[in-house]
């Protein structure tokens, strides 16, 4: 158990819908990262937050957004969902800006 | 731009034999390299990292990795494989020049299969 929690574990929704994925980092970790894992794209970095502020952006679509709250948990919002958004979404956390990352169990999103 | 390559989609090893999972990297500046393992329906688990120092890095579950600057490689090794080591292994490098960014850039993964 890495200490990073993600909810829900599974999410099934329809195209065009909006969903929110939640992540709680390890106690004391200030950085939160979101990654998407799909069969065709592999593991891709989406976005990083540090202590409430956005720090780095990867291949995140404009339909996706994220935020980190004062209690350091983070949410990833996915809107206008398409079939191709079906993937495993991981959250990771680290103590600082560039430390080793610990991954949560992931949320499996299925868009029908 | 930082990148890593895992040239083998799958590695098959007999239990008790040594295993090697290959990784090569391309970076600007000093590399910050990592190995993670993913078991079915699980998240990624950290195995080991190279930041600086000894070229042989020891990690969790008896794994080690050898950093080779001249060959730009960071191969994962274990002297004696276990059936329970069967999983998907990812090599990763920290993004940004000289690893200045926090995000990780992953290879495509290598499926390790250890047969009894």
GROMACS .gro file of C-alpha atoms in nm, chain A residues 5-8 11 17-24 32-37 44-49 54 56-69 72-79 81 85 87-92 106-107 109:
model
   59
    5UNK     CA    1  -0.583   0.666  -0.232
    6UNK     CA    2  -0.804   0.710  -0.536
    7UNK     CA    3  -1.179   0.698  -0.573
    8UNK     CA    4  -1.372   0.552  -0.736
   11UNK     CA    5  -1.634   0.430  -1.335
   17UNK     CA    6  -2.078   1.298  -1.986
   18UNK     CA    7  -1.857   1.455  -1.719
   19UNK     CA    8  -1.682   1.272  -1.435
   20UNK     CA    9  -1.461   1.362  -1.141
   21UNK     CA   10  -1.178   1.145  -1.015
   22UNK     CA   11  -1.045   1.201  -0.666
   23UNK     CA   12  -0.699   1.150  -0.520
   24UNK     CA   13  -0.564   1.179  -0.166
   32UNK     CA   14   0.024   1.544  -0.685
   33UNK     CA   15   0.058   1.410  -1.038
   34UNK     CA   16  -0.204   1.267  -1.272
   35UNK     CA   17  -0.123   1.007  -1.537
   36UNK     CA   18  -0.332   0.828  -1.798
   37UNK     CA   19  -0.258   0.468  -1.897
   44UNK     CA   20   0.128   0.956  -2.013
   45UNK     CA   21   0.174   1.245  -1.776
   46UNK     CA   22  -0.123   1.479  -1.759
   47UNK     CA   23  -0.062   1.744  -1.494
   48UNK     CA   24   0.118   1.821  -1.168
   49UNK     CA   25   0.012   2.032  -0.871
   54UNK     CA   26  -0.030   2.400  -1.105
   56UNK     CA   27   0.360   2.130  -1.496
   57UNK     CA   28   0.136   2.026  -1.779
   58UNK     CA   29   0.173   1.730  -2.008
   59UNK     CA   30  -0.052   1.593  -2.277
   60UNK     CA   31  -0.372   1.700  -2.106
   61UNK     CA   32  -0.672   1.769  -2.327
   62UNK     CA   33  -0.861   2.097  -2.296
   63UNK     CA   34  -1.167   1.893  -2.195
   64UNK     CA   35  -0.976   1.782  -1.886
   65UNK     CA   36  -0.898   1.996  -1.585
   66UNK     CA   37  -0.764   1.942  -1.238
   67UNK     CA   38  -0.719   2.120  -0.909
   68UNK     CA   39  -0.556   2.065  -0.573
   69UNK     CA   40  -0.741   2.177  -0.264
   72UNK     CA   41  -0.393   1.872  -0.064
   73UNK     CA   42  -0.634   1.626  -0.215
   74UNK     CA   43  -0.677   1.660  -0.588
   75UNK     CA   44  -0.954   1.611  -0.839
   76UNK     CA   45  -0.931   1.542  -1.209
   77UNK     CA   46  -1.235   1.651  -1.407
   78UNK     CA   47  -1.302   1.493  -1.745
   79UNK     CA   48  -1.580   1.641  -1.957
   81UNK     CA   49  -1.618   1.226  -2.265
   85UNK     CA   50  -1.093   0.855  -2.296
   87UNK     CA   51  -0.826   0.433  -1.967
   88UNK     CA   52  -0.673   0.380  -1.626
   89UNK     CA   53  -0.608   0.710  -1.451
   90UNK     CA   54  -0.337   0.716  -1.188
   91UNK     CA   55  -0.259   0.969  -0.925
   92UNK     CA   56   0.088   0.986  -0.770
  106UNK     CA   57  -0.588   0.395  -1.018
  107UNK     CA   58  -0.939   0.462  -1.142
  109UNK     CA   59  -1.277   0.473  -1.659
   0.00000   0.00000   0.00000
